[in-house]
CSV table of C-alpha atoms in Angstrom, one decimal:
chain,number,residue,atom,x,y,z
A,854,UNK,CA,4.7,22.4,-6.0
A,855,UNK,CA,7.8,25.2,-5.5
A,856,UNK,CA,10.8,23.9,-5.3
A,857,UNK,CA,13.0,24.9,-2.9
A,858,UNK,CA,16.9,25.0,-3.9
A,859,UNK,CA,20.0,24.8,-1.9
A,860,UNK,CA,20.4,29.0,-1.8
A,861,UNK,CA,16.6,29.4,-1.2
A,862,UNK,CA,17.0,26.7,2.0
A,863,UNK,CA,19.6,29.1,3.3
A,864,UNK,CA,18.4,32.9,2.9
A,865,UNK,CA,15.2,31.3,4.2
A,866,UNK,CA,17.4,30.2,7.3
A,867,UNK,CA,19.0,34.0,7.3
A,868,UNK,CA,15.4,35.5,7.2
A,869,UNK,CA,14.1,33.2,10.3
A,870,UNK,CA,17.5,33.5,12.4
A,871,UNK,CA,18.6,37.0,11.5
A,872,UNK,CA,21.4,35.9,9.8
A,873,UNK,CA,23.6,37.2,7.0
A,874,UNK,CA,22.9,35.5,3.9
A,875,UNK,CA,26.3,34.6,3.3
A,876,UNK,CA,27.0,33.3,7.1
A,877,UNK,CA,23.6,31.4,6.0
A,878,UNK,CA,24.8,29.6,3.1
A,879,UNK,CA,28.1,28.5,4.9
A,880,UNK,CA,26.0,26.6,8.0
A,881,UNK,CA,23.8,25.1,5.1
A,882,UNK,CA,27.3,23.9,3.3
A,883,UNK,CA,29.0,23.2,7.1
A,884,UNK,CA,25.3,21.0,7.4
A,885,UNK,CA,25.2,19.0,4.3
A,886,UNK,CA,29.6,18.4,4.6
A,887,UNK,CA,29.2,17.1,8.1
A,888,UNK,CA,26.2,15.1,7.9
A,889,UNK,CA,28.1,13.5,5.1
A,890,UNK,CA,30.8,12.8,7.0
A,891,UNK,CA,29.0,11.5,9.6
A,892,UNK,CA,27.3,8.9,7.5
A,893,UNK,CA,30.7,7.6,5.5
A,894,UNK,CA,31.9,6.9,9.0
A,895,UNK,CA,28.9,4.5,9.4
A,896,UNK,CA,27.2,6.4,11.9
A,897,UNK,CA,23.4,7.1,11.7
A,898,UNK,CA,22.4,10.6,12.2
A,899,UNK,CA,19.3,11.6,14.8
A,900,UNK,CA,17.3,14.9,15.2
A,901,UNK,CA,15.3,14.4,18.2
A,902,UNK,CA,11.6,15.3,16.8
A,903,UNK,CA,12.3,15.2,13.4
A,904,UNK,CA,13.8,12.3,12.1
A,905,UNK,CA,17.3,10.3,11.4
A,906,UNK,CA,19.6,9.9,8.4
A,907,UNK,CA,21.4,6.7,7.5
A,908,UNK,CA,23.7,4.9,4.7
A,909,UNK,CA,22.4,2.0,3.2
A,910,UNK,CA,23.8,-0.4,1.2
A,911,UNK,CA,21.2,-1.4,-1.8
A,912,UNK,CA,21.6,-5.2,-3.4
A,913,UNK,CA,22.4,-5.7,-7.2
A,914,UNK,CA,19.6,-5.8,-9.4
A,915,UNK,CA,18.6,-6.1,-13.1
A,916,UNK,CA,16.7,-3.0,-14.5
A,917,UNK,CA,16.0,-1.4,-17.8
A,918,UNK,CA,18.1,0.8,-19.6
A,919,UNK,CA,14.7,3.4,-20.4
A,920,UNK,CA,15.7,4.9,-23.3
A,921,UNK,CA,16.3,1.7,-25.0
A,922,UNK,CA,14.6,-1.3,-23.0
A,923,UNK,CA,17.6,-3.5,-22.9
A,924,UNK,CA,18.5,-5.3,-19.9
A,925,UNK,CA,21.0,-4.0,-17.1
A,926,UNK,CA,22.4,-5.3,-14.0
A,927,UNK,CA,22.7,-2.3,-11.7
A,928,UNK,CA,25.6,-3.0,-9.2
A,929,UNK,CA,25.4,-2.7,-5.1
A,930,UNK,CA,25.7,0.7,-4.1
A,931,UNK,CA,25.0,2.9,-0.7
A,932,UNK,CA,21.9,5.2,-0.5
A,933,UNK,CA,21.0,7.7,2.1
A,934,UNK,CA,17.6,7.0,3.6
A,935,UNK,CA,16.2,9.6,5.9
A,936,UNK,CA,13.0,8.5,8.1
A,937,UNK,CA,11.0,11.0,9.4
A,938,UNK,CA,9.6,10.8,12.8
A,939,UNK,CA,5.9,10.4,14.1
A,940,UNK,CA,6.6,14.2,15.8
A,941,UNK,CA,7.4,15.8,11.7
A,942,UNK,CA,4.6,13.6,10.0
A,943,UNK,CA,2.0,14.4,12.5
A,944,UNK,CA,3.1,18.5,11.9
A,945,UNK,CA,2.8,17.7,8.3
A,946,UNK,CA,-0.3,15.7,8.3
A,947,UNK,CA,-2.1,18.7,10.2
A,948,UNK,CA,-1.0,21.2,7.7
């Protein structure tokens, strides 16, 4: 599997909208910067058709340092969780 970087996400954008690379990469920043935003403020972010992004706040736990096996307790922290909806796993299931 390719992966697909930041830049890559964006001159793709340019190439599909007839964009200029650069005004590209700013919208992909402007995206990422607001939907950040967004989700510090508490709200949860919806894309009609695709999906919706939200912050979640994930419990203590004890883990495993890997390199070394010894016991951890890794403290409560917030996670962004996006769920995709039926309409984009359908489209991906068919592909």
């Amino acid at each position: 599997m390719d992966t697909v970087n930041k830049k890559k996400f964006a001159y793709k954008i340019a190439e599909k909208g007839g964009f200029y690379k650069k005004d590209a990469v700013k919208m992909t920043e402007l995206f990422w910067e607001t939907l950040m935003d967004l989700l510090s403020e508490g709200k949860k972010v919806n894309f009609y058709g695709t999906g919706h992004f939200e912050l979640k706040t994930v419990k203590e736990k004890e883990a495993r340092n890997p390199k070394t096996g010894e016991a951890c307790i890794v403290p409560e922290h917030k996670k962004v969780k996006f769920y995709p909806s039926e309409t984009l796993t359908e489209k991906i299931e068919d592909e």
